[in-house]
Amino acid sequence: MKDKKGITKEEILRIIIAVISILILVYLAFKLYRIISGSKEKEQAEAILKQVGERINTLKANDSILLTGPKGWFLYMKDETKLCVFCEKTSGCPKESLKDKTISCISINPGLSVKIQETNKNIPIYITTLKLEKENEKIFLSIKK
Amino acid sequence: MEKRSEKRTKNKKKGDISAAVIVSILLLIVGFGILLTFILRIYSSDIVDREVCKESVVLRGISGGATPSGLGANFVNLRCKTQKICVTSGLIGGKCEENFPQQTVLKKKVKSESAIEKLIADEILACWDMMGQGRLTLFTPGWKAQFGIGTSDVYSSCVICSRIAFDEETLKSKGINLSKVDVYKYMLTHKVPGKDFSYAQYIAGGSPAGVSVMGKEKMKELSNSFKEDIEKQQIEGKNIELVDITEVEQQPLTKKSGEIAVIFMEISTPSGKNVIENTLVAIGGGAAIVSFLPGSGLVLKVASKALANPYVAFAVAVGVVGFVGYQTWNVYQNYNTAFSYCSDTKFENEEGYYGCRALRVIVYDEESIKQFCNIIESIS
């Protein structure tokens, strides 16, 4: 007796499940890569934070700096001694970058007093020109309009 | 006695490793070493090397091509840091402290306007090469645009390859006039070092891309006389071949700007055909999965009975037509958005995606960057 040719329903189901499983594995592999490589936005924000911090610490006269960071990220002063960056948007913020969990900060030189002259005391870092104004040892940060 | 000799034989056999095992172990070690090197280079925190950027670009390009609608590209982060360059002609100093205080800066000494033109042309070429020569899909529209259900997912993505600042004091002292610098003309009339084609031909040839050395406003002032001048120009004695690159007038560098940026920009949006294909694939795939779920037979029976009712069938038809109309409107809007960013370069249809990839040399300020970039993917 010859075997019947053709694919049975069970085999089709197995093939579909196999394909879906492979797709899930590929998706998880990409996710794992992303976790290992770190958040790109956090890296961009930290680079901006470092630049602004260094500019503040070496500021001699009024100056301005163009910030080209990711959307939804902001600079703010923590404890008046540290300049920090945090993320606040509907979705896509790394958990450790929310404001109450900020870990990305840079120390300001002691003796310098830095104040942010904007509502909410936050400065967005997404394509923004930051003004730095110096009066004696006081530095005022604002957005150039 | 016999037992001792058996033991000795067994002991001799235990120490015997086959060549295949040794080769396998060696291959594993070598493979692991290569993988580790690759991983360390990609994951390294010292992202200063353009090769690292290029590798991440290639990986993203491959991922984008390997997945439907290029969505895989979004999973690979680019490791590209903006290069800071100070153009000076002084022996001492020239770090452009005002532009790059306390930052790692590459100092380039020049003696003439032509040297500055070459420097900028070389930076454009390096950026072009680093970003895959315009042949890789690096930035794809989001899923909403892929299925025509939104207009917020089409945006221009940029990588700022270089920022070039000018030590105007030392340049002026050597009689170098920045307003005379004409990069575009230089790229049309000079060969790439070691090659038989011009900078412009290299960038324009064989890929859907363009070069814009100006802002959008200046694009409206295209000059026919400028075209005629170019036709008379020669590259090292041979008549140059005009390439299909939009011609623009070089914006003179002003005191206000003081700094220029070389930017790679890409934007794309799916065509109506692609949106329909994506939608049908999603519907087909969903239906196939649902058909294997328990109770799907009952659902199918109920749906068939409902559709047999003419009022229900009419409502469903209206819903389908309405949804298709909504998708068409979004496709049209997204098309206009993409065109607005590409009007001064090549706007092309590549595998059903409208958009462009362009290199831009712009004044490094908020206004110019906002004009061309929604998202910046490089690390400053």
Coordinates of C-alpha atoms in Angstrom, one line a residue:
Chain A
M1 CA 0.0 0.0 0.0
K2 CA 1.5 3.4 -1.0
D3 CA 1.8 6.2 1.5
K4 CA -0.5 9.1 0.9
K5 CA 1.3 12.1 -0.5
G6 CA 0.7 15.7 0.5
I7 CA 0.9 17.7 3.7
T8 CA -1.5 17.1 6.6
K9 CA -3.2 19.7 8.7
E10 CA -1.0 18.8 11.7
E11 CA 2.1 19.3 9.6
I12 CA 1.0 22.7 8.5
L13 CA 0.3 23.7 12.1
R14 CA 3.8 22.5 13.1
I15 CA 5.4 24.5 10.3
I16 CA 3.5 27.6 11.3
I17 CA 4.4 27.2 14.9
A18 CA 8.0 26.6 13.9
V19 CA 8.1 29.8 11.8
I20 CA 6.5 31.8 14.6
S21 CA 9.0 30.4 17.1
I22 CA 11.9 31.3 14.9
L23 CA 10.6 34.9 14.5
I24 CA 10.2 35.2 18.2
L25 CA 13.8 33.9 18.7
V26 CA 15.1 36.4 16.2
Y27 CA 13.2 39.2 17.9
L28 CA 14.6 38.2 21.3
A29 CA 18.1 38.1 19.8
F30 CA 17.7 41.7 18.6
K31 CA 16.3 42.7 22.0
L32 CA 19.3 41.1 23.7
Y33 CA 21.7 42.9 21.4
R34 CA 19.9 46.2 22.3
I35 CA 20.2 45.5 26.0
I36 CA 23.9 44.7 25.7
S37 CA 24.6 47.7 23.5
G38 CA 22.8 50.0 25.8
S39 CA 20.4 52.9 25.2
K40 CA 21.5 55.1 22.4
E41 CA 19.5 58.0 23.7
K42 CA 21.0 57.8 27.1
E43 CA 24.4 57.8 25.6
Q44 CA 23.6 60.9 23.5
A45 CA 22.1 62.6 26.6
E46 CA 25.1 61.9 28.7
A47 CA 27.4 63.3 26.0
I48 CA 25.4 66.5 26.0
L49 CA 25.4 66.6 29.8
K50 CA 29.2 66.3 29.8
Q51 CA 29.6 69.1 27.3
V52 CA 27.4 71.5 29.1
G53 CA 28.9 70.6 32.5
E54 CA 32.4 71.3 31.1
R55 CA 31.3 74.5 29.5
I56 CA 29.8 75.7 32.8
N57 CA 32.9 74.8 34.8
T58 CA 35.2 76.7 32.4
L59 CA 32.9 79.6 31.6
K60 CA 34.6 83.0 31.5
A61 CA 32.1 85.1 29.6
N62 CA 28.6 84.8 28.3
D63 CA 28.3 82.0 25.8
S64 CA 25.8 79.8 24.0
I65 CA 25.9 76.1 23.0
L66 CA 23.8 74.2 20.6
L67 CA 22.4 71.0 22.1
T68 CA 21.6 68.2 19.6
G69 CA 20.2 65.6 21.9
P70 CA 17.3 63.2 21.7
K71 CA 13.6 64.3 22.1
G72 CA 12.1 64.0 25.5
W73 CA 15.3 64.5 27.5
F74 CA 16.0 67.4 29.8
L75 CA 18.7 69.1 31.9
Y76 CA 18.0 70.2 35.4
M77 CA 20.0 71.1 38.6
K78 CA 20.0 68.6 41.4
D79 CA 20.8 69.9 44.9
E80 CA 22.3 73.0 43.3
T81 CA 25.6 71.2 43.0
K82 CA 24.9 68.8 40.2
L83 CA 23.7 69.1 36.6
C84 CA 21.7 66.1 35.7
V85 CA 19.8 64.7 32.7
F86 CA 16.5 62.8 32.7
C87 CA 14.0 61.5 30.3
E88 CA 10.3 62.3 30.3
K89 CA 8.0 61.3 27.4
T90 CA 5.1 59.0 26.7
S91 CA 7.2 56.0 25.9
G92 CA 10.8 55.0 25.2
C93 CA 12.5 56.3 28.3
P94 CA 15.1 53.9 29.9
K95 CA 13.9 53.1 33.4
E96 CA 17.0 54.5 35.1
S97 CA 16.6 57.8 33.3
L98 CA 13.4 59.0 34.8
K99 CA 13.6 62.1 36.9
D100 CA 13.3 60.5 40.3
K101 CA 15.8 57.9 39.4
T102 CA 18.3 60.0 37.6
I103 CA 21.8 58.6 37.7
S104 CA 23.4 60.7 35.0
C105 CA 24.8 63.8 36.7
I106 CA 27.9 65.9 36.5
S107 CA 29.3 67.9 39.4
I108 CA 29.6 71.7 39.1
N109 CA 32.7 73.3 40.5
P110 CA 32.2 74.4 44.1
G111 CA 31.8 78.1 44.4
L112 CA 29.7 78.3 41.3
S113 CA 26.0 78.9 41.6
V114 CA 24.0 77.7 38.6
K115 CA 20.4 78.5 38.1
I116 CA 18.0 77.5 35.3
Q117 CA 15.8 80.4 34.2
E118 CA 13.0 78.4 32.6
T119 CA 9.6 77.3 33.8
N120 CA 9.8 73.9 35.4
K121 CA 13.5 74.5 35.8
N122 CA 14.2 72.1 33.0
I123 CA 16.0 72.6 29.7
P124 CA 15.2 70.4 26.7
I125 CA 18.3 69.1 24.9
Y126 CA 16.6 68.5 21.6
I127 CA 18.0 70.9 19.0
T128 CA 18.1 73.8 21.5
T129 CA 20.4 76.7 21.8
L130 CA 21.4 77.1 25.5
K131 CA 22.5 80.5 26.7
L132 CA 25.0 80.7 29.5
E133 CA 25.2 84.1 31.3
K134 CA 27.8 84.7 33.9
E135 CA 27.6 87.3 36.7
N136 CA 30.5 87.0 39.1
E137 CA 30.2 83.4 40.3
K138 CA 26.6 83.0 39.3
I139 CA 25.7 81.3 36.1
F140 CA 22.2 81.5 34.5
L141 CA 21.0 79.0 32.0
S142 CA 18.2 79.8 29.6
I143 CA 16.9 78.8 26.2
K144 CA 17.8 81.2 23.4
K145 CA 14.6 82.4 21.7
Chain B
M1 CA 50.3 -9.7 35.1
E2 CA 47.7 -9.6 32.4
K3 CA 45.6 -7.2 34.4
R4 CA 48.5 -4.8 34.7
S5 CA 49.2 -4.8 31.0
E6 CA 45.5 -4.2 30.4
K7 CA 45.6 -1.2 32.7
R8 CA 48.7 0.2 31.0
T9 CA 46.9 -0.1 27.6
K10 CA 43.8 1.6 28.9
N11 CA 45.9 4.4 30.4
K12 CA 47.7 4.9 27.1
K13 CA 44.4 5.1 25.3
K14 CA 43.0 7.8 27.8
G15 CA 45.8 10.2 26.8
D16 CA 45.1 9.9 23.1
I17 CA 43.3 13.0 21.7
S18 CA 42.2 12.8 18.1
A19 CA 43.2 15.4 15.6
A20 CA 39.5 16.2 14.9
V21 CA 39.0 17.2 18.5
I22 CA 42.1 19.5 18.5
V23 CA 41.0 21.2 15.3
S24 CA 37.5 21.7 16.7
I25 CA 38.8 23.2 19.9
L26 CA 41.2 25.5 17.9
L27 CA 38.3 26.6 15.7
L28 CA 36.1 27.3 18.7
I29 CA 38.8 29.4 20.3
V30 CA 39.5 31.4 17.0
G31 CA 35.8 31.9 16.4
F32 CA 35.3 33.1 20.0
G33 CA 38.2 35.5 19.7
I34 CA 36.8 37.0 16.5
L35 CA 33.4 37.3 18.0
L36 CA 34.8 38.9 21.2
T37 CA 36.8 41.4 19.1
F38 CA 33.8 42.3 17.1
I39 CA 31.6 42.7 20.2
L40 CA 34.3 44.8 22.0
R41 CA 34.6 47.1 19.1
I42 CA 30.9 47.6 18.7
Y43 CA 30.2 47.9 22.5
S44 CA 33.3 50.0 23.3
S45 CA 32.6 53.2 25.2
D46 CA 35.4 55.0 23.3
I47 CA 33.4 55.8 20.2
V48 CA 35.9 57.9 18.3
D49 CA 36.9 55.7 15.5
R50 CA 35.0 56.1 12.2
E51 CA 35.5 52.4 11.5
V52 CA 33.4 51.6 14.5
C53 CA 30.7 53.9 13.1
K54 CA 31.0 52.3 9.7
E55 CA 30.7 48.8 11.2
S56 CA 27.5 49.7 13.1
V57 CA 26.2 51.3 9.9
V58 CA 26.8 48.1 7.9
L59 CA 25.2 46.0 10.6
R60 CA 22.2 48.2 10.6
G61 CA 22.0 48.2 6.9
I62 CA 22.1 44.4 6.8
S63 CA 19.4 44.2 9.5
G64 CA 17.3 46.6 7.6
G65 CA 17.5 44.6 4.4
A66 CA 17.0 41.3 6.2
T67 CA 13.6 42.2 7.7
P68 CA 10.3 43.1 6.1
S69 CA 9.9 46.9 5.6
G70 CA 13.5 47.4 7.0
L71 CA 12.1 47.4 10.5
G72 CA 15.1 45.4 11.7
A73 CA 17.3 48.5 11.3
N74 CA 15.6 50.0 14.3
F75 CA 17.1 47.4 16.6
V76 CA 20.7 48.2 15.8
N77 CA 22.1 51.3 17.4
L78 CA 24.6 53.4 15.4
R79 CA 27.9 54.0 17.1
C80 CA 28.7 57.3 15.4
K81 CA 30.3 60.2 17.2
T82 CA 30.6 63.7 15.7
Q83 CA 34.1 64.6 14.7
K84 CA 35.2 68.1 15.7
I85 CA 37.7 69.8 13.4
C86 CA 39.4 73.1 13.9
V87 CA 40.8 74.8 10.7
T88 CA 43.7 77.0 11.4
S89 CA 46.8 78.4 9.8
G90 CA 48.7 79.2 13.0
L91 CA 51.7 77.4 14.4
I92 CA 50.5 77.6 18.0
G93 CA 47.0 77.2 19.3
G94 CA 44.1 77.1 16.9
K95 CA 42.0 74.7 19.0
C96 CA 38.9 76.8 18.4
E97 CA 38.3 77.1 22.1
E98 CA 35.2 79.1 21.7
N99 CA 33.6 76.3 19.6
F100 CA 35.0 73.3 21.3
P101 CA 36.1 74.1 24.9
Q102 CA 37.6 71.2 26.7
Q103 CA 36.9 68.8 23.9
T104 CA 38.9 66.5 21.7
V105 CA 39.5 68.4 18.5
L106 CA 41.3 67.5 15.3
K107 CA 43.4 70.4 14.2
K108 CA 43.9 71.0 10.5
K109 CA 46.4 73.5 9.2
V110 CA 45.7 75.2 5.9
K111 CA 47.5 77.7 3.7
S112 CA 44.8 78.7 1.2
E113 CA 41.1 78.7 0.3
S114 CA 41.7 75.7 -1.9
A115 CA 43.1 73.7 1.0
I116 CA 39.9 74.5 3.0
E117 CA 37.8 73.4 0.0
K118 CA 39.7 70.1 -0.2
L119 CA 39.4 69.6 3.6
I120 CA 35.6 70.0 3.5
A121 CA 35.3 67.9 0.3
D122 CA 37.3 65.1 2.0
E123 CA 35.1 65.3 5.1
I124 CA 32.0 65.0 2.8
L125 CA 33.6 62.0 1.2
A126 CA 34.5 60.4 4.5
C127 CA 31.0 60.9 5.8
W128 CA 29.5 59.4 2.6
D129 CA 31.7 56.4 2.9
M130 CA 31.1 55.9 6.6
M131 CA 27.3 56.0 6.1
G132 CA 27.3 53.3 3.5
Q133 CA 27.6 55.5 0.3
G134 CA 23.8 56.0 0.3
R135 CA 23.3 52.3 -0.6
L136 CA 22.0 51.1 2.8
T137 CA 18.6 51.6 4.4
L138 CA 19.5 53.0 7.7
F139 CA 16.4 54.9 8.9
T140 CA 13.0 53.5 8.2
P141 CA 9.6 55.0 8.9
G142 CA 7.7 53.6 11.9
W143 CA 5.0 51.0 11.8
K144 CA 2.2 53.5 11.6
A145 CA 3.5 54.8 8.3
Q146 CA 4.1 51.3 7.1
F147 CA 0.4 50.5 7.5
G148 CA -0.8 54.0 6.5
I149 CA -2.5 54.7 9.8
G150 CA -0.6 57.9 10.8
T151 CA 1.6 60.7 9.8
S152 CA 3.8 61.0 12.8
D153 CA 6.1 58.2 11.8
V154 CA 7.8 59.8 8.8
Y155 CA 10.7 61.9 9.9
S156 CA 14.2 62.8 8.7
S157 CA 17.0 61.2 10.5
C158 CA 20.5 62.7 10.6
V159 CA 24.0 61.8 11.6
I160 CA 26.2 64.8 12.2
C161 CA 29.5 63.4 10.8
S162 CA 31.7 66.5 11.4
R163 CA 31.6 70.0 12.9
I164 CA 34.2 72.2 11.3
A165 CA 35.1 75.5 13.1
F166 CA 37.5 78.1 11.7
D167 CA 40.2 79.9 13.6
E168 CA 39.4 83.1 11.8
E169 CA 42.1 85.1 13.4
T170 CA 45.0 83.0 12.1
L171 CA 43.3 82.4 8.8
K172 CA 42.8 86.2 8.2
S173 CA 46.4 86.8 9.2
K174 CA 47.5 84.5 6.3
G175 CA 45.2 86.3 3.9
I176 CA 42.7 83.5 3.7
N177 CA 39.2 84.7 2.8
L178 CA 36.4 82.3 3.9
S179 CA 33.8 84.0 1.7
K180 CA 35.8 82.8 -1.3
V181 CA 35.6 79.1 -0.3
D182 CA 33.4 77.2 -2.9
V183 CA 33.2 73.6 -1.9
Y184 CA 30.7 72.6 -4.6
K185 CA 32.8 73.9 -7.4
Y186 CA 35.8 72.1 -6.0
M187 CA 33.9 68.8 -5.8
L188 CA 32.8 69.2 -9.4
T189 CA 36.3 70.0 -10.7
H190 CA 38.7 67.9 -8.7
K191 CA 39.3 64.2 -8.7
V192 CA 39.1 62.1 -5.6
P193 CA 42.7 61.4 -4.6
G194 CA 43.9 58.2 -6.3
K195 CA 40.8 57.8 -8.4
D196 CA 39.7 58.7 -12.0
F197 CA 36.5 60.5 -11.1
S198 CA 35.5 63.7 -9.3
Y199 CA 34.2 64.0 -5.8
A200 CA 30.8 64.8 -7.2
Q201 CA 30.8 61.8 -9.6
Y202 CA 31.8 59.5 -6.8
I203 CA 29.0 60.6 -4.5
A204 CA 26.3 60.8 -7.2
G205 CA 27.2 57.8 -9.2
G206 CA 25.1 54.6 -8.9
S207 CA 23.1 55.5 -5.8
P208 CA 20.0 57.5 -5.1
A209 CA 21.6 60.3 -3.3
G210 CA 22.4 64.0 -3.5
V211 CA 24.7 66.6 -2.1
S212 CA 23.5 69.9 -1.0
V213 CA 25.9 72.6 0.1
M214 CA 23.4 75.1 1.2
G215 CA 20.1 75.8 2.8
K216 CA 16.7 75.4 1.3
E217 CA 16.1 79.1 0.7
K218 CA 19.2 79.4 -1.5
M219 CA 17.9 76.5 -3.6
K220 CA 15.4 78.9 -5.2
E221 CA 18.2 81.0 -6.5
L222 CA 19.6 78.4 -9.0
S223 CA 21.7 80.2 -11.5
N224 CA 21.8 79.3 -15.2
S225 CA 25.0 81.3 -15.6
F226 CA 26.6 79.1 -12.9
K227 CA 25.6 76.0 -14.9
E228 CA 27.3 77.5 -18.0
D229 CA 30.5 78.2 -16.0
I230 CA 30.6 74.6 -14.9
E231 CA 30.2 73.3 -18.4
K232 CA 33.3 75.2 -19.3
Q233 CA 35.3 73.8 -16.4
Q234 CA 37.7 71.0 -16.8
I235 CA 39.1 68.3 -14.5
E236 CA 42.8 68.2 -14.9
G237 CA 42.6 68.8 -18.7
K238 CA 39.6 66.6 -19.4
N239 CA 36.0 67.9 -19.9
I240 CA 34.0 67.0 -16.8
E241 CA 30.8 65.0 -17.1
L242 CA 27.9 66.9 -15.6
V243 CA 26.3 64.7 -12.9
D244 CA 22.7 64.9 -11.8
I245 CA 23.3 66.8 -8.6
T246 CA 21.4 69.8 -7.7
E247 CA 23.6 72.9 -8.0
V248 CA 23.6 75.4 -5.2
E249 CA 25.5 78.4 -4.4
Q250 CA 27.9 78.1 -1.5
Q251 CA 26.8 80.2 1.4
P252 CA 29.6 82.4 2.6
L253 CA 30.7 81.6 6.1
T254 CA 29.8 84.5 8.3
K255 CA 31.1 85.7 11.7
K256 CA 27.7 84.7 13.1
S257 CA 28.0 81.1 12.0
G258 CA 31.6 80.4 12.6
E259 CA 31.0 76.7 12.3
I260 CA 29.7 74.4 9.7
A261 CA 28.5 70.8 9.9
V262 CA 28.6 67.9 7.5
I263 CA 25.4 66.0 7.9
F264 CA 24.0 62.7 6.4
M265 CA 20.3 62.8 6.2
E266 CA 17.7 60.2 5.2
I267 CA 14.0 60.2 5.0
S268 CA 11.6 57.7 3.4
T269 CA 7.9 56.9 3.3
P270 CA 6.2 53.8 1.8
S271 CA 4.2 54.1 -1.4
G272 CA 0.5 53.3 -1.5
K273 CA 1.3 49.9 -3.0
N274 CA 3.7 49.1 -0.1
V275 CA 1.0 50.1 2.4
I276 CA -1.6 47.9 0.8
E277 CA 0.9 44.9 0.6
N278 CA 1.8 45.4 4.3
T279 CA -1.8 45.6 5.3
L280 CA -2.8 42.5 3.3
V281 CA 0.1 40.5 4.7
A282 CA -0.9 41.5 8.2
I283 CA -4.5 40.6 7.7
G284 CA -3.5 37.3 6.0
G285 CA -1.1 36.4 8.7
G286 CA -3.5 37.2 11.4
A287 CA -6.3 35.2 9.8
A288 CA -4.0 32.2 9.4
I289 CA -3.0 32.3 13.1
V290 CA -6.6 32.8 14.2
S291 CA -7.8 29.9 12.1
F292 CA -5.8 27.4 14.3
L293 CA -7.2 28.7 17.5
P294 CA -10.0 26.8 19.3
G295 CA -13.4 28.2 18.5
S296 CA -12.3 29.8 15.2
G297 CA -14.8 27.6 13.3
L298 CA -17.7 29.0 15.4
V299 CA -16.4 32.6 14.8
L300 CA -16.2 31.9 11.1
K301 CA -19.8 30.7 11.0
V302 CA -21.1 33.7 13.0
A303 CA -19.2 36.1 10.7
S304 CA -20.5 34.4 7.6
K305 CA -24.1 34.7 8.8
A306 CA -23.6 38.3 9.7
L307 CA -22.2 39.2 6.3
A308 CA -25.2 37.5 4.6
N309 CA -27.2 40.4 6.0
P310 CA -27.1 43.1 3.3
Y311 CA -27.1 45.9 5.9
V312 CA -24.1 44.4 7.7
A313 CA -22.3 43.8 4.4
F314 CA -22.9 47.4 3.4
A315 CA -21.6 48.7 6.7
V316 CA -18.5 46.5 6.4
A317 CA -17.9 47.6 2.8
V318 CA -18.2 51.3 3.9
G319 CA -15.8 50.6 6.7
V320 CA -13.3 49.0 4.4
V321 CA -13.6 51.8 1.8
G322 CA -13.3 54.4 4.6
F323 CA -10.2 52.8 6.0
V324 CA -8.6 52.6 2.6
G325 CA -9.4 56.2 2.1
Y326 CA -7.8 57.1 5.4
Q327 CA -4.7 55.1 4.4
T328 CA -4.5 56.9 1.1
W329 CA -4.7 60.3 2.8
N330 CA -1.9 59.4 5.2
V331 CA 0.2 58.1 2.3
Y332 CA -0.3 61.3 0.5
Q333 CA 0.6 63.4 3.5
N334 CA 3.7 61.4 4.3
Y335 CA 4.8 61.7 0.6
N336 CA 4.6 65.5 0.9
T337 CA 6.5 65.4 4.2
A338 CA 9.3 63.4 2.6
F339 CA 9.3 65.6 -0.5
S340 CA 9.7 68.7 1.6
Y341 CA 13.0 67.4 3.0
C342 CA 14.2 66.3 -0.4
S343 CA 13.2 69.0 -2.7
D344 CA 16.8 70.2 -3.2
T345 CA 18.3 66.7 -3.8
K346 CA 17.2 63.6 -5.5
F347 CA 13.7 62.4 -4.6
E348 CA 13.5 58.8 -5.6
N349 CA 11.4 55.7 -5.4
E350 CA 13.5 52.8 -4.2
E351 CA 11.7 49.5 -3.9
G352 CA 8.4 51.3 -3.3
Y353 CA 9.8 53.8 -0.8
Y354 CA 9.8 57.5 -1.6
G355 CA 12.5 59.6 -0.1
C356 CA 16.2 60.6 -0.3
R357 CA 19.5 60.2 1.2
A358 CA 21.6 63.4 1.2
L359 CA 24.8 64.8 2.4
R360 CA 24.5 68.4 3.6
V361 CA 27.0 71.0 4.5
I362 CA 25.1 73.5 6.6
V363 CA 25.8 76.3 9.1
Y364 CA 25.8 74.6 12.5
D365 CA 23.0 76.4 14.2
E366 CA 19.6 75.6 15.5
E367 CA 17.6 77.0 12.6
S368 CA 19.6 75.1 9.9
I369 CA 19.5 71.8 11.8
K370 CA 15.8 72.0 12.5
Q371 CA 15.3 72.7 8.8
F372 CA 16.6 69.2 7.8
C373 CA 16.6 67.0 10.8
N374 CA 13.9 65.6 13.0
I375 CA 16.0 63.0 14.8
I376 CA 19.7 63.1 15.3
E377 CA 21.3 59.7 15.7
S378 CA 24.9 60.7 16.2
I379 CA 26.6 61.3 19.6
S380 CA 27.9 64.8 19.9

